[in-house]
XYZ file of C-alpha atoms in Angstrom:
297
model
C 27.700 10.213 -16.113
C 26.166 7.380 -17.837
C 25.178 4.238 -16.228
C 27.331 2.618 -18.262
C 30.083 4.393 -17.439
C 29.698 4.212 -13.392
C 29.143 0.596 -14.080
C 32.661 -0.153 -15.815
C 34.117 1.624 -12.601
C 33.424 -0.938 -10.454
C 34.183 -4.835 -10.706
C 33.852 -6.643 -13.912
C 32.771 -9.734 -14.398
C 34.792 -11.457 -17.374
C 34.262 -14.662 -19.015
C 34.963 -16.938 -16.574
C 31.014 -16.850 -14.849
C 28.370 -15.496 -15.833
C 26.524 -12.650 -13.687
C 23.768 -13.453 -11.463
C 20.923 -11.721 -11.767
C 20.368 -10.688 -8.323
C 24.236 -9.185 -8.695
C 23.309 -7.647 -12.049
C 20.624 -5.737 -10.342
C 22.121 -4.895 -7.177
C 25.182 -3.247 -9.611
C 22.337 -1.428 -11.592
C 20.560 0.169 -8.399
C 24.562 1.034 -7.155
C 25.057 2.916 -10.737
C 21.804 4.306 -10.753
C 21.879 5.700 -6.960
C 25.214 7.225 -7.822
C 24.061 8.533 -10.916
C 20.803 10.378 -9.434
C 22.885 11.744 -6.565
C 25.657 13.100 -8.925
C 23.235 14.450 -11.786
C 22.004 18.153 -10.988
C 18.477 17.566 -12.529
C 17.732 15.451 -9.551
C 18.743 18.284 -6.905
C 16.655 20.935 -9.020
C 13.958 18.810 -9.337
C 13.523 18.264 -5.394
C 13.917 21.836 -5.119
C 11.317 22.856 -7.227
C 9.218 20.186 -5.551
C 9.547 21.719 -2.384
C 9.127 25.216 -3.287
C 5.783 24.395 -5.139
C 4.970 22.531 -1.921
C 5.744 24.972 0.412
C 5.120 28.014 -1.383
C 1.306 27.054 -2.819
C 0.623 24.878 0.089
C 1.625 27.427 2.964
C 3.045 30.216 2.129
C 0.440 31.864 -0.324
C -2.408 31.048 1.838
C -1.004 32.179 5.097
C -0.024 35.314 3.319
C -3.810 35.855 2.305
C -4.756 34.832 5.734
C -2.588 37.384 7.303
C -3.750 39.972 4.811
C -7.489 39.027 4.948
C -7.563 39.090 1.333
C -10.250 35.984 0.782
C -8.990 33.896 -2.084
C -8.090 30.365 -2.073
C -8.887 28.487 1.454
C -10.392 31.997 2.711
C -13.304 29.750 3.935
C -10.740 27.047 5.815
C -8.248 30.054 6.854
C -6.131 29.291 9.577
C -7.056 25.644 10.348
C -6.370 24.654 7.087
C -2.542 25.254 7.587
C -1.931 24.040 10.801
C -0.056 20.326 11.635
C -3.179 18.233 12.005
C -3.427 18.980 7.986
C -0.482 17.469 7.640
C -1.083 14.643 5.438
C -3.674 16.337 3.111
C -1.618 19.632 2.825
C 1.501 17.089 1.628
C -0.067 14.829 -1.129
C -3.016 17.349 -2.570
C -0.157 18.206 -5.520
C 0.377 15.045 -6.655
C -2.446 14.529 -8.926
C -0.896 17.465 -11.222
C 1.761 19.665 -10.305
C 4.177 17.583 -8.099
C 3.038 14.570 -10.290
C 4.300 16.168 -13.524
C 7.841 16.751 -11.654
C 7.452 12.651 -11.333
C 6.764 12.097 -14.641
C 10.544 13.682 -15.807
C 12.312 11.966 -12.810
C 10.667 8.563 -13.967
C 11.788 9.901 -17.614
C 14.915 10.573 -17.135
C 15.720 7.528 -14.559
C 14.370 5.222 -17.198
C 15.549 6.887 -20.205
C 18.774 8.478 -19.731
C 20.554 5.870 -22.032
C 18.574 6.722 -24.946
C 19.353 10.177 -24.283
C 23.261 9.566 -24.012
C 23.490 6.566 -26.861
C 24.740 4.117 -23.941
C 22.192 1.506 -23.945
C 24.634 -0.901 -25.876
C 27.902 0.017 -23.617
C 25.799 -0.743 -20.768
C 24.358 -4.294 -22.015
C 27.722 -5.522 -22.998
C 29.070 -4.612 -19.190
C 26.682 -8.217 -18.333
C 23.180 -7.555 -17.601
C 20.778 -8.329 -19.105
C 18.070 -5.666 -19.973
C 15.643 -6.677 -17.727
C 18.089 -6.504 -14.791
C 18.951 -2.889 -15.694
C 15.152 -1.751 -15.929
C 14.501 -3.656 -12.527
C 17.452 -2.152 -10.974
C 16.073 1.193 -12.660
C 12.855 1.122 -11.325
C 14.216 0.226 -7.752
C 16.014 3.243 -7.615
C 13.295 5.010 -8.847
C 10.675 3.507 -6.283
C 13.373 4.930 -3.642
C 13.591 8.332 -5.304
C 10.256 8.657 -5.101
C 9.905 7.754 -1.466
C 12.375 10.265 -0.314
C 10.741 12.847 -2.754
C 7.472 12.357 -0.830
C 8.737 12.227 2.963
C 11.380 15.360 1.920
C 7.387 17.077 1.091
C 6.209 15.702 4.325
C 9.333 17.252 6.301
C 9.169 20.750 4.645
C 5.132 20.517 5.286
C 5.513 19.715 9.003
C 8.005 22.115 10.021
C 6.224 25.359 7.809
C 3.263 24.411 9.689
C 4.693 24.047 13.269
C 6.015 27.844 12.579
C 2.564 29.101 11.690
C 1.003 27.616 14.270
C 3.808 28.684 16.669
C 3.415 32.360 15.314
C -0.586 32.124 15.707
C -0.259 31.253 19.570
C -2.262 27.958 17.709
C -2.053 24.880 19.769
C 0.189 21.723 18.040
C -1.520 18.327 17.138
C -0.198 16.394 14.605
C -2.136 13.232 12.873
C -2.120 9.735 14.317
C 0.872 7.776 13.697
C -1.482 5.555 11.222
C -2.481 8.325 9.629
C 0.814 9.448 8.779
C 1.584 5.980 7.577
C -1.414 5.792 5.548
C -0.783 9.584 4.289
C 2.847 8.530 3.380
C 2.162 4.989 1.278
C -0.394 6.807 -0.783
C 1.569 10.067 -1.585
C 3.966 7.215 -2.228
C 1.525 5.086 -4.651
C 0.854 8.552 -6.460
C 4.015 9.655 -7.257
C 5.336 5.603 -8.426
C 2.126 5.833 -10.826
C 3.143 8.908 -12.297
C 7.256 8.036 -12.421
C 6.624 4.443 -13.908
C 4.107 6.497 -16.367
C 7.352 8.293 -17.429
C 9.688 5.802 -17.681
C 7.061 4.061 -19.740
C 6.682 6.975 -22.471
C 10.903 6.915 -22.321
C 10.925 3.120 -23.227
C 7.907 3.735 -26.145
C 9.421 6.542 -27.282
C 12.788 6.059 -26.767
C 13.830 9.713 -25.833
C 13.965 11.845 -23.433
C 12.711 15.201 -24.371
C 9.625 13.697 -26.362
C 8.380 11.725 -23.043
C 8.376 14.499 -20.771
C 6.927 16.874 -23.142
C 3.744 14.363 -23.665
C 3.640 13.426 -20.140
C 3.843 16.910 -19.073
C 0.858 17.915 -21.644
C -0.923 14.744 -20.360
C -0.606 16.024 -16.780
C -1.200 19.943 -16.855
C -3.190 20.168 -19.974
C -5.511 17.125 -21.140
C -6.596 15.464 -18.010
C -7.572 18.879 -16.549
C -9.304 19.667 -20.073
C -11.094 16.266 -19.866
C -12.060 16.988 -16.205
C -13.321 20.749 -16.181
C -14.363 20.706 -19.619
C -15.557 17.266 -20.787
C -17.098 15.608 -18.106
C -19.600 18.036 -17.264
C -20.853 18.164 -20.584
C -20.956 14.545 -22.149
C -21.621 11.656 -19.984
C -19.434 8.950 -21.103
C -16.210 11.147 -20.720
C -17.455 11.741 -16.669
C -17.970 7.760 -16.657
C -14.707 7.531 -18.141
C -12.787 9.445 -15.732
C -13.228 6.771 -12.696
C -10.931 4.949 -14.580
C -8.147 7.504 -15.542
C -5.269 7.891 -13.204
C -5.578 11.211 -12.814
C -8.880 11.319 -11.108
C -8.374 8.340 -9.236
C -4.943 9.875 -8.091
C -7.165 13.048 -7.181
C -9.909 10.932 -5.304
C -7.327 9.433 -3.441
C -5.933 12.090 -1.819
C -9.274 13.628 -1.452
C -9.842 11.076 0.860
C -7.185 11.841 2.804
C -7.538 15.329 4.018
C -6.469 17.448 0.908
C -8.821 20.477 -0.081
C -10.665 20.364 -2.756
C -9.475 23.622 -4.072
C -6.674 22.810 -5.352
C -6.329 21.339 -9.043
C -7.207 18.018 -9.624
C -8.062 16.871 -6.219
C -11.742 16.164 -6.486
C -13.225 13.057 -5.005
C -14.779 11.021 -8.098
C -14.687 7.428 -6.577
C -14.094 6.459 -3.231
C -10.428 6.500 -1.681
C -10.238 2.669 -1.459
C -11.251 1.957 -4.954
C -8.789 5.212 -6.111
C -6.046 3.184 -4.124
C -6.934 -0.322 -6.233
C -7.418 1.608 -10.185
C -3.742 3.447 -8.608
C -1.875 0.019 -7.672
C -3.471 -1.536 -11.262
C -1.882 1.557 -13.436
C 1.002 1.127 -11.395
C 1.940 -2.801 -12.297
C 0.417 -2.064 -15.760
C 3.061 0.640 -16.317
C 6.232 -1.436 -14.953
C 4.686 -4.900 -16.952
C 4.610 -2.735 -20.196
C 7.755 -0.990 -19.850
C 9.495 -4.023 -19.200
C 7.529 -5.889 -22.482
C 8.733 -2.620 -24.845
C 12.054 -2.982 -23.401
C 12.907 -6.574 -23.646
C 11.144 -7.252 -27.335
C 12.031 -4.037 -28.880
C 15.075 -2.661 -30.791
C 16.515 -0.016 -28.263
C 17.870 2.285 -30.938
């Protein structure tokens, strides 16, 4: 169901006043929340979320722990599952694998109307197109959120069983930690959703975005990282300013381990945070620019 379509369900404003915007808005984020909830993507996206999460985060290591087969984290074994990891064992996907999952959410949040032909129905309902992208990328900002602490749930109870079955005693990060952890697995995955909800705007599609954000994420960032960088200067000077790296630096900083792909601390976490926040308002400004001045056919 369209967002046009949950919109004409509830009440319609005629020609008698004109809509506020703050109403406008609010009726967008009620449409939108409905429509996330009621659209399967949404649910199979958070599930393959989690299951990445749990299964490359926990699961696979514990398994070669348990095994003593070596392999990824054989040097960190044990410790590196247990609750005190918390916050670096939650956020070290972003940078690539969870992140591409954000990209199509942002996608299809942004640009489900060009995907159903409804951008018109929806306009003539009363807001203005501005209001429905704000009210859009509200509901995405909370999407997001609960994406992130439904990764820091799953994370914290795998790792309270492990360290229950290991006789391993329980400590679990500082309360500011957690916070900290939280805001910038948060700032990650709005970069990377208002990155996709930007290509949905410019390219007014849905299958085109998340196919170029998706070879963005998994293929050319890690091709300019592993292959690139070491080898001509410029493109390693040029990587403390991509979003990628900075989104890996970032959580480098915060605990996660270095193995895994595209965590690797280029620039410091505080300057990772500041390029991050930048991309982020740079994405929504842009979006909203394409949106408001261009044809939306």
């Amino acid at each position: 169901m369209s967002t046009a379509e949950l919109a004409a369900t509830g009440p319609q404003v005629g020609t008698e006043r004109p809509m506020s915007t703050g109403a406008a808005v609010a009726g967008v984020v009620r449409a939108e929340t409905a429509k996330l909830i009621r659209r399967p993507a949404t649910w199979l996206l958070l599930a393959i979320t989690l299951v990445l999460s749990l299964l490359f985060t926990y699961l696979v290591p514990y398994a070669g722990y348990a095994g003593d087969t070596g392999g990824f984290r054989a040097d960190l074994g044990l410790a590196a599952l247990l609750p005190d990891r918390l916050v670096g064992n939650s956020i070290g996907g972003l940078p690539v694998f969870l992140g591409a999952i954000m990209v199509i959410l942002g996608v299809l949040t942004v640009g489900g109307e060009y995907g159903w032909g409804t951008w018109k129905t929806l306009l003539t309902q009363g807001p203005s197109r501005l209001a429905v992208y704000t009210g859009k990328l509200l509901t995405l900002a909370v999407a997001t959120l609960a994406t992130v602490l439904a990764v820091y749930a799953v994370g914290a109870v795998t790792s309270a069983v492990i360290a229950a079955a290991e006789n391993q005693a329980i400590h679990w990060p500082g309360l500011g930690d957690l916070f900290t952890g939280i805001g910038a697995g948060w700032l990650v995955a709005g970069v990377w959703a208002a990155f996709g909800g930007l290509l949905a705007i410019a390219l007014r599609g849905v299958a085109l975005p998340v196919g170029l954000g998706l070879v963005w994420l998994l293929a050319v960032q890690n091709l300019l990282a592993v292959v690139a960088a070491p080898l001509i200067g410029w493109v390693a000077d040029l990587q403390q300013g991509l979003p990628g790296p900075n989104a890996g630096s970032l959580v480098a900083a915060l605990g996660a381990n270095s193995e895994t792909p595209g965590v690797q601390q280029v620039v410091s976490g505080g300057q990772a945070a500041a390029v991050l926040a930048g991309y982020l308002v740079g994405f929504v400004l842009l979006g909203g620019v394409y949106l408001r001045r261009r044809d939306i056919l």
